[in-house]
Short mmCIF file of C-alpha atoms in Angstrom, two decimals:
data_model
loop_
_atom_site.label_atom_id
_atom_site.label_comp_id
_atom_site.label_asym_id
_atom_site.label_seq_id
_atom_site.Cartn_x
_atom_site.Cartn_y
_atom_site.Cartn_z
CA MET Z 299 0.00 0.00 0.00
CA THR Z 300 1.09 3.55 -0.67
CA ALA Z 301 1.19 6.21 2.03
CA THR Z 302 -2.04 7.73 0.70
CA GLU Z 303 -3.82 4.38 0.71
CA ARG Z 304 -2.79 3.70 4.31
CA LEU Z 305 -4.18 7.06 5.41
CA TYR Z 306 -7.40 6.52 3.49
CA LEU Z 307 -7.80 3.07 4.98
CA ILE Z 308 -7.78 4.53 8.50
CA ASN Z 309 -10.06 7.37 7.37
CA ALA Z 310 -12.60 4.71 6.40
CA GLU Z 311 -12.43 3.29 9.93
CA ILE Z 312 -12.73 6.67 11.63
CA CYS Z 313 -15.33 8.28 9.34
CA PRO Z 314 -17.02 5.56 7.29
CA PRO Z 315 -17.59 4.95 4.52
CA PHE Z 316 -14.85 7.32 3.16
CA ALA Z 317 -15.81 6.21 -0.32
CA ASN Z 318 -16.22 7.67 -3.77
CA GLN Z 319 -19.96 7.67 -4.46
CA PHE Z 320 -21.05 8.59 -7.99
CA PHE Z 321 -24.69 8.69 -9.08
CA LEU Z 322 -26.41 8.58 -12.43
CA GLU Z 323 -30.02 9.81 -12.50
CA GLY Z 324 -32.21 8.90 -15.44
CA THR Z 325 -35.09 7.03 -17.01
CA GLY Z 326 -35.78 3.65 -18.58
CA VAL Z 327 -35.20 0.36 -16.77
CA LEU Z 328 -32.64 -1.05 -14.36
CA ASP Z 329 -32.27 -4.71 -15.30
CA ALA Z 330 -30.28 -6.26 -12.44
CA LYS Z 331 -29.28 -9.29 -14.52
CA LEU Z 332 -27.77 -7.10 -17.24
CA TRP Z 333 -26.00 -4.92 -14.70
CA ARG Z 334 -24.49 -7.88 -12.86
CA LYS Z 335 -23.04 -9.26 -16.08
CA ALA Z 336 -21.75 -5.84 -17.12
CA VAL Z 337 -20.12 -5.29 -13.72
CA GLU Z 338 -18.50 -8.72 -13.95
CA VAL Z 339 -16.96 -7.99 -17.36
CA ALA Z 340 -15.93 -4.42 -16.48
CA ALA Z 341 -14.42 -5.55 -13.17
CA ALA Z 342 -12.30 -8.16 -14.92
CA ALA Z 343 -10.97 -5.38 -17.18
CA ASN Z 344 -10.49 -3.06 -14.16
CA PRO Z 345 -9.27 -5.38 -11.37
CA GLY Z 346 -8.82 -2.37 -9.09
CA SER Z 347 -12.53 -2.87 -8.39
CA ARG Z 348 -11.86 -6.37 -7.00
CA LEU Z 349 -9.03 -5.54 -4.59
CA VAL Z 350 -8.93 -6.80 -1.01
CA LEU Z 351 -6.36 -6.23 1.73
CA LYS Z 352 -3.93 -9.01 2.58
CA GLY Z 353 -1.01 -9.18 5.00
CA LYS Z 354 -0.15 -7.39 8.22
CA LEU Z 355 1.81 -4.31 9.29
CA ASN Z 356 4.36 -3.22 6.64
CA PHE Z 357 3.49 -6.26 4.54
CA SER Z 358 -0.10 -5.12 3.96
CA ARG Z 359 -0.94 -5.08 0.27
CA TRP Z 360 -3.86 -5.02 -2.13
CA VAL Z 361 -4.50 -8.18 -4.14
CA ASP Z 362 -7.05 -9.06 -6.81
CA SER Z 363 -9.67 -11.25 -5.13
CA GLY Z 364 -11.08 -12.37 -8.46
CA LYS Z 365 -14.57 -11.76 -7.04
CA THR Z 366 -17.03 -9.58 -8.93
CA PRO Z 367 -18.21 -6.53 -6.94
CA PRO Z 368 -21.82 -6.98 -5.83
CA VAL Z 369 -24.79 -5.35 -7.52
CA ARG Z 370 -27.64 -4.76 -5.08
CA GLU Z 371 -31.08 -3.21 -5.44
CA VAL Z 372 -32.73 -0.79 -3.00
CA ASP Z 373 -35.92 1.25 -2.85
CA GLY Z 374 -35.19 4.95 -3.30
CA SER Z 375 -38.73 6.12 -3.96
CA SER Z 376 -38.76 8.34 -0.86
CA TRP Z 377 -35.29 9.86 -1.46
CA ASP Z 378 -34.79 13.15 -3.32
CA CYS Z 379 -30.99 12.80 -3.74
CA MET Z 380 -30.43 16.27 -2.26
CA SER Z 381 -29.19 15.14 1.19
CA PRO Z 382 -28.54 11.88 3.07
CA GLU Z 383 -32.05 11.78 4.56
CA GLY Z 384 -33.88 8.77 3.14
CA ALA Z 385 -30.76 6.96 1.89
CA PRO Z 386 -29.36 4.88 4.79
CA PHE Z 387 -27.71 2.50 2.31
CA LEU Z 388 -25.10 5.19 1.58
CA ASN Z 389 -23.77 4.79 5.12
CA ASP Z 390 -22.92 1.12 4.61
CA PRO Z 391 -19.15 0.66 4.96
CA LEU Z 392 -16.98 -0.94 2.30
CA SER Z 393 -14.61 -3.37 3.98
CA PRO Z 394 -10.93 -3.64 3.03
CA ASP Z 395 -11.49 -7.39 3.34
CA GLY Z 396 -13.99 -7.11 0.49
CA PRO Z 397 -15.97 -6.08 -1.27
CA THR Z 398 -14.19 -2.74 -1.64
CA CYS Z 399 -16.47 -1.66 -4.50
CA GLU Z 400 -20.14 -2.11 -5.35
CA VAL Z 401 -22.99 -0.95 -7.58
CA ILE Z 402 -26.41 -0.02 -6.17
CA LEU Z 403 -29.51 0.08 -8.39
CA ILE Z 404 -31.87 2.56 -6.75
CA HIS Z 405 -35.49 2.18 -7.82
CA GLY Z 406 -37.69 5.26 -7.77
CA ASP Z 407 -38.54 8.25 -9.93
CA PRO Z 408 -36.06 9.05 -11.32
CA LEU Z 409 -34.06 5.85 -11.47
CA ARG Z 410 -30.59 6.10 -9.98
CA VAL Z 411 -27.40 4.08 -10.15
CA CYS Z 412 -24.70 4.49 -7.50
CA ILE Z 413 -21.11 3.39 -8.07
CA ARG Z 414 -19.29 3.11 -4.72
CA THR Z 415 -15.56 2.52 -4.30
CA LEU Z 416 -13.48 2.53 -1.14
CA HIS Z 417 -11.20 5.56 -1.50
CA ALA Z 418 -8.25 3.51 -0.29
CA VAL Z 419 -8.37 1.51 -3.55
CA MET Z 420 -9.54 4.13 -6.08
CA ASP Z 421 -9.75 7.87 -6.57
CA GLY Z 422 -12.56 9.67 -8.37
CA ARG Z 423 -11.05 9.33 -11.84
CA GLY Z 424 -10.34 5.63 -11.30
CA THR Z 425 -13.95 5.15 -10.24
CA ALA Z 426 -15.18 7.02 -13.32
CA GLN Z 427 -13.02 4.82 -15.55
CA TRP Z 428 -14.66 1.67 -14.14
CA MET Z 429 -18.08 3.31 -14.41
CA TYR Z 430 -17.49 4.14 -18.11
CA ASP Z 431 -16.54 0.53 -18.79
CA ILE Z 432 -19.69 -0.80 -17.11
CA SER Z 433 -21.74 1.36 -19.47
CA ARG Z 434 -19.72 0.21 -22.47
CA VAL Z 435 -20.50 -3.41 -21.66
CA LEU Z 436 -24.19 -2.55 -21.21
CA ARG Z 437 -24.13 -1.17 -24.77
CA GLY Z 438 -22.54 -4.34 -26.11
CA GLU Z 439 -19.08 -2.78 -26.46
CA GLN Z 440 -15.76 -4.04 -25.15
CA PRO Z 441 -14.38 -2.46 -21.94
CA ILE Z 442 -11.19 -0.45 -22.31
CA GLY Z 443 -9.65 -1.51 -19.00
CA PHE Z 444 -6.32 -0.34 -17.59
CA ASN Z 445 -2.76 -0.09 -18.90
CA SER Z 446 -0.86 1.11 -15.82
CA THR Z 447 -0.18 0.04 -12.25
CA MET Z 448 1.96 3.06 -11.36
CA THR Z 449 1.43 4.62 -7.93
CA GLU Z 450 0.89 8.33 -7.32
CA TYR Z 451 4.45 8.50 -5.96
CA GLN Z 452 5.87 7.05 -9.19
CA VAL Z 453 3.72 9.31 -11.37
CA ALA Z 454 4.64 12.44 -9.39
CA LYS Z 455 8.36 11.65 -9.51
CA SER Z 456 8.17 11.14 -13.28
CA PHE Z 457 7.60 14.86 -13.85
CA GLN Z 458 8.48 16.70 -10.61
CA LYS Z 459 11.59 16.32 -8.46
CA LYS Z 460 10.76 19.05 -5.93
CA GLY Z 461 9.05 18.30 -2.64
CA ARG Z 462 6.93 20.24 -0.16
CA VAL Z 463 7.33 21.29 3.44
CA PRO Z 464 4.08 21.12 5.46
CA LYS Z 465 2.53 24.40 6.56
CA PRO Z 466 1.43 24.92 10.18
CA HIS Z 467 -2.18 23.90 10.86
CA VAL Z 468 -3.54 27.44 11.29
CA TYR Z 469 -6.36 27.68 8.73
CA ILE Z 470 -9.92 28.51 9.73
CA ALA Z 471 -13.10 26.75 8.59
CA PRO Z 472 -15.93 28.38 6.60
CA THR Z 473 -18.46 27.47 9.32
CA GLY Z 474 -16.38 28.56 12.30
CA MET Z 475 -15.52 26.54 15.40
CA PRO Z 476 -16.58 22.91 15.84
CA SER Z 477 -19.59 22.53 18.13
CA GLY Z 478 -20.65 19.37 19.94
CA THR Z 479 -19.21 15.88 19.90
CA GLU Z 480 -21.22 14.12 17.19
CA ARG Z 481 -19.01 12.09 14.86
CA GLY Z 482 -19.47 11.62 11.14
CA PHE Z 483 -20.52 13.91 8.33
CA THR Z 484 -23.49 15.13 6.36
CA TRP Z 485 -23.86 16.51 2.84
CA ARG Z 486 -26.03 18.71 0.66
CA ARG Z 487 -26.57 19.04 -3.07
CA VAL Z 488 -27.13 22.40 -4.78
CA LYS Z 489 -28.40 22.74 -8.36
CA LEU Z 490 -27.90 26.18 -9.89
CA ASN Z 491 -29.69 27.25 -13.06
CA GLY Z 492 -27.36 27.55 -16.03
CA ALA Z 493 -24.40 25.30 -16.81
CA HIS Z 494 -21.92 28.15 -17.42
CA TYR Z 495 -20.41 29.76 -14.30
CA PRO Z 496 -17.14 31.47 -15.31
CA ASN Z 497 -14.29 30.68 -12.91
CA GLY Z 498 -16.76 28.61 -10.89
CA LEU Z 499 -14.10 27.19 -8.60
CA GLY Z 500 -12.77 30.67 -7.87
CA GLN Z 501 -16.27 32.01 -7.22
CA ALA Z 502 -16.99 29.21 -4.75
CA ALA Z 503 -13.62 29.66 -3.02
CA LEU Z 504 -14.25 33.37 -2.41
CA ILE Z 505 -17.77 32.76 -1.08
CA LEU Z 506 -16.42 30.18 1.36
CA ALA Z 507 -13.50 32.41 2.40
CA ARG Z 508 -15.81 35.34 3.14
CA GLU Z 509 -18.01 33.02 5.18
CA ALA Z 510 -14.96 31.87 7.19
CA TRP Z 511 -14.04 35.48 7.94
CA ARG Z 512 -17.56 36.12 9.26
CA HIS Z 513 -16.75 33.69 12.06
CA ALA Z 514 -13.11 34.54 12.81
CA ASP Z 515 -9.97 36.31 11.67
CA GLY Z 516 -7.39 33.99 10.22
CA PRO Z 517 -5.80 32.57 7.08
CA VAL Z 518 -7.86 30.67 4.52
CA ARG Z 519 -6.35 28.05 2.25
CA PHE Z 520 -8.14 25.59 -0.01
CA ALA Z 521 -6.80 22.35 -1.43
CA ILE Z 522 -7.53 21.54 -5.09
CA PRO Z 523 -7.27 17.88 -6.19
CA VAL Z 524 -5.44 17.34 -9.48
CA ASP Z 525 -5.59 14.14 -11.51
CA MET Z 526 -1.95 13.41 -12.41
CA ARG Z 527 -2.92 10.91 -15.13
CA ALA Z 528 -2.81 13.84 -17.54
CA ARG Z 529 0.99 13.89 -17.08
CA ILE Z 530 1.33 10.39 -18.60
CA PRO Z 531 -0.05 10.19 -22.17
CA ASN Z 532 -2.96 7.72 -22.56
CA MET Z 533 -2.65 6.52 -18.97
CA LEU Z 534 -5.49 4.29 -17.70
CA ASN Z 535 -5.15 3.52 -14.01
CA ASN Z 536 -7.81 2.74 -11.39
CA GLY Z 537 -5.69 3.67 -8.35
CA ASN Z 538 -5.17 6.85 -6.34
CA ILE Z 539 -3.28 9.04 -8.82
CA THR Z 540 -4.47 12.38 -7.45
CA ASN Z 541 -2.40 15.00 -5.65
CA LEU Z 542 -3.23 18.44 -4.26
CA ILE Z 543 -2.30 22.00 -5.05
CA TYR Z 544 -3.24 24.87 -2.70
CA ILE Z 545 -4.63 28.37 -3.07
CA ASP Z 546 -4.25 30.93 -0.27
CA ILE Z 547 -7.12 33.43 -0.29
CA THR Z 548 -6.79 37.15 0.44
CA ASN Z 549 -9.29 40.01 0.52
CA HIS Z 550 -7.85 41.23 -2.79
CA ASP Z 551 -8.49 38.02 -4.73
CA THR Z 552 -11.06 37.68 -7.49
CA PRO Z 553 -12.41 34.56 -9.22
CA GLU Z 554 -10.17 35.45 -12.16
CA SER Z 555 -7.02 35.80 -10.02
CA LEU Z 556 -7.68 32.45 -8.36
CA SER Z 557 -8.17 30.73 -11.71
CA LYS Z 558 -4.91 32.28 -12.88
CA ASN Z 559 -3.21 31.02 -9.71
CA VAL Z 560 -4.39 27.44 -10.36
CA LYS Z 561 -3.30 27.61 -14.01
CA GLN Z 562 0.15 28.90 -13.05
CA GLN Z 563 0.67 26.12 -10.49
CA LEU Z 564 -0.24 23.50 -13.09
CA GLU Z 565 2.17 25.08 -15.58
CA GLU Z 566 4.86 24.84 -12.90
CA ARG Z 567 3.88 21.19 -12.36
CA ARG Z 568 3.29 21.75 -8.68
CA ASP Z 569 0.70 18.98 -8.71
CA GLY Z 570 3.67 16.62 -8.59
CA GLU Z 571 5.11 18.07 -5.37
CA LEU Z 572 4.90 15.55 -2.54
CA TYR Z 573 5.57 16.04 1.15
CA TRP Z 574 8.95 14.55 1.98
CA ALA Z 575 7.62 12.93 5.15
CA ASP Z 576 4.76 11.14 3.37
CA GLN Z 577 6.92 8.15 2.55
CA LEU Z 578 7.48 7.52 6.26
CA ILE Z 579 3.79 6.63 6.53
CA ARG Z 580 4.43 3.57 4.37
CA TYR Z 581 6.45 2.10 7.23
CA MET Z 582 4.20 3.11 10.12
CA PRO Z 583 1.90 0.50 11.70
CA LEU Z 584 -1.75 1.19 10.91
CA SER Z 585 -2.45 1.41 14.64
CA MET Z 586 0.02 4.30 14.92
CA ILE Z 587 -1.62 6.11 11.99
CA ARG Z 588 -5.01 5.59 13.63
CA ARG Z 589 -3.83 7.12 16.93
CA ALA Z 590 -2.24 10.06 15.12
CA LEU Z 591 -5.40 10.84 13.14
CA LEU Z 592 -7.66 10.55 16.19
CA LYS Z 593 -5.35 12.90 18.09
CA GLU Z 594 -5.40 15.35 15.17
CA ILE Z 595 -9.21 15.30 15.09
CA ALA Z 596 -9.33 16.05 18.83
CA VAL Z 597 -6.92 18.97 18.41
CA LYS Z 598 -8.89 20.37 15.46
CA ASN Z 599 -12.15 20.14 17.39
CA ALA Z 600 -10.58 22.02 20.30
CA THR Z 601 -8.79 24.75 18.34
CA GLY Z 602 -10.79 25.18 15.12
CA ARG Z 603 -7.51 25.41 13.19
CA TYR Z 604 -6.88 23.01 10.32
CA ARG Z 605 -4.24 21.89 7.81
CA ASN Z 606 -6.40 23.67 5.20
CA SER Z 607 -9.82 25.31 5.14
CA GLY Z 608 -11.33 22.63 2.92
CA ILE Z 609 -11.12 20.88 -0.45
CA ILE Z 610 -12.72 22.02 -3.72
CA SER Z 611 -12.76 19.60 -6.67
CA ASN Z 612 -13.74 20.65 -10.19
CA MET Z 613 -15.08 17.58 -12.01
CA GLY Z 614 -15.89 19.53 -15.17
CA GLU Z 615 -18.50 18.28 -17.63
CA ILE Z 616 -19.78 14.73 -17.12
CA PRO Z 617 -20.73 13.39 -20.58
CA ARG Z 618 -24.10 11.69 -20.15
CA GLU Z 619 -23.92 9.85 -23.46
CA LEU Z 620 -21.05 7.73 -22.14
CA HIS Z 621 -23.37 6.19 -19.54
CA VAL Z 622 -26.30 5.16 -21.73
CA GLY Z 623 -26.83 1.40 -21.80
CA GLY Z 624 -28.90 -1.58 -20.73
CA GLY Z 625 -32.17 0.28 -21.22
CA PHE Z 626 -31.08 3.10 -18.90
CA THR Z 627 -30.61 6.69 -20.11
CA PRO Z 628 -29.04 9.10 -17.60
CA HIS Z 629 -29.75 12.80 -17.61
CA ASP Z 630 -27.88 13.94 -14.49
CA PHE Z 631 -24.76 13.13 -12.48
CA LEU Z 632 -23.89 13.56 -8.83
CA GLY Z 633 -20.79 12.81 -6.79
CA ILE Z 634 -20.81 12.81 -2.98
CA PRO Z 635 -17.31 13.80 -1.84
CA PRO Z 636 -15.72 11.65 0.88
CA CYS Z 637 -15.33 13.39 4.22
CA VAL Z 638 -13.35 12.96 7.42
CA ASP Z 639 -13.47 14.86 10.72
CA ASN Z 640 -10.14 16.69 10.41
CA ILE Z 641 -11.02 18.44 7.12
CA PRO Z 642 -13.60 21.30 7.32
CA PHE Z 643 -15.43 20.34 4.10
CA PHE Z 644 -15.09 18.71 0.68
CA MET Z 645 -16.90 20.35 -2.25
CA GLY Z 646 -17.38 18.92 -5.73
CA ILE Z 647 -18.55 21.04 -8.67
CA ALA Z 648 -19.65 19.86 -12.13
CA ARG Z 649 -21.43 21.16 -15.23
CA ASN Z 650 -24.46 19.57 -16.87
CA SER Z 651 -24.97 21.18 -20.27
CA TYR Z 652 -27.84 18.82 -21.12
CA LEU Z 653 -30.02 20.04 -18.22
CA LYS Z 654 -28.31 23.45 -18.17
CA VAL Z 655 -27.48 23.24 -14.47
CA PHE Z 656 -24.35 23.68 -12.36
CA GLU Z 657 -24.04 20.97 -9.71
CA ILE Z 658 -22.41 21.57 -6.32
CA THR Z 659 -22.19 18.95 -3.58
CA ILE Z 660 -20.63 19.63 -0.17
CA SER Z 661 -19.73 17.11 2.52
CA ILE Z 662 -18.99 18.49 5.99
CA PRO Z 663 -18.33 17.10 9.50
CA LYS Z 664 -21.43 17.27 11.67
CA VAL Z 665 -19.61 19.31 14.33
CA LEU Z 666 -19.14 22.04 11.70
CA ALA Z 667 -22.64 21.80 10.20
CA SER Z 668 -24.75 22.44 13.30
CA ASP Z 669 -26.78 25.47 14.40
CA GLY Z 670 -27.85 26.40 10.88
CA ARG Z 671 -24.29 27.12 9.73
CA PHE Z 672 -24.34 24.62 6.87
CA ASP Z 673 -27.70 25.93 5.68
CA ALA Z 674 -26.28 29.47 5.71
CA ILE Z 675 -23.41 28.46 3.43
CA ILE Z 676 -25.77 26.70 1.05
CA GLN Z 677 -27.93 29.84 0.85
CA ARG Z 678 -24.92 32.09 0.20
CA ILE Z 679 -23.81 29.82 -2.63
CA ARG Z 680 -27.29 30.02 -4.15
CA ASN Z 681 -27.36 33.80 -3.81
CA GLU Z 682 -23.78 34.72 -4.75
CA MET Z 683 -22.66 32.36 -7.53
CA LYS Z 684 -22.85 34.39 -10.76
CA PRO Z 685 -23.67 32.66 -14.07
CA GLY Z 686 -22.17 33.80 -17.33
CA PRO Z 687 -24.10 34.52 -20.52
CA PRO Z 688 -25.69 31.41 -22.08
CA LYS Z 689 -23.48 29.59 -24.57
#
């Protein structure tokens, strides 16, 4: 296991399910027999979906179990897909002993399909790759599969030799100080009219920064996940090949300046910069990592100061036509970001040109969501995000 995978494995214990959860909403039929066969074929082409944990201590490793991820059916007729209320099945953990991935067929109006992967075995792009292949098989096509088993460390070192030094954990959260002792997280979905929001990530970052400064004075920094597969031509890999870049927010920033900042960091290949100490985690017992993370959560809850103010991921346009198959036609896409108690929030943004909407989903620890604070952020996003002219 890589250092990232070891951390994510403990995150799944501390704040389950710590999984990638992607949804397709649409019409037609969900034929469980067809889906089970498609998942079987796509999983064989993407064995990252069949991984289970073997070994102990430093000898822990992922191996292909050879077992097809399960496809289960649930009733979602009373769930609106805007929050976790009415969807208890999304809280079900994915065990490192298997299965680490699954597909849920959710019956209701609209029909929904959920692809769930334990984050310790896949990142969002790896999950999407498996999801695309399931749809290909449903259409009678051949899955594309994978062509790389490189780790994020190997990919990063292939294009960036510089490392990073960790910053002090001094960053404030958009919802202020933690309140209460309730563990776990909640989430909300926001659908904004119009698919075109210029510099949408920068707009969201400034709204969240201003909200943080309503609660306290202090520095605001957001982490931006970057898929490093783009650095290796034609790379197909189901693993965790994502690293972070960071944007520090000031009162003088604009959405345009933040977008320019992100672009400049990518041009400088800063997405390949790793923390020098990360490799030590590969040799730490999982029990030691668990104690360290629990201690960090306790400190964050006491001080309200974090390693960053949150994570914002731009998923771009999700092409609906790639997911048609088996009598099912999707019209919308949703991703619920994974969340853990020592990160103030995780936001995902995506465009849907077909429905002409801009999708935002935010996961947040319950201790930071209480007393109407989460609702206030949702309302500010609705009120302050500015669409561009229709394209």
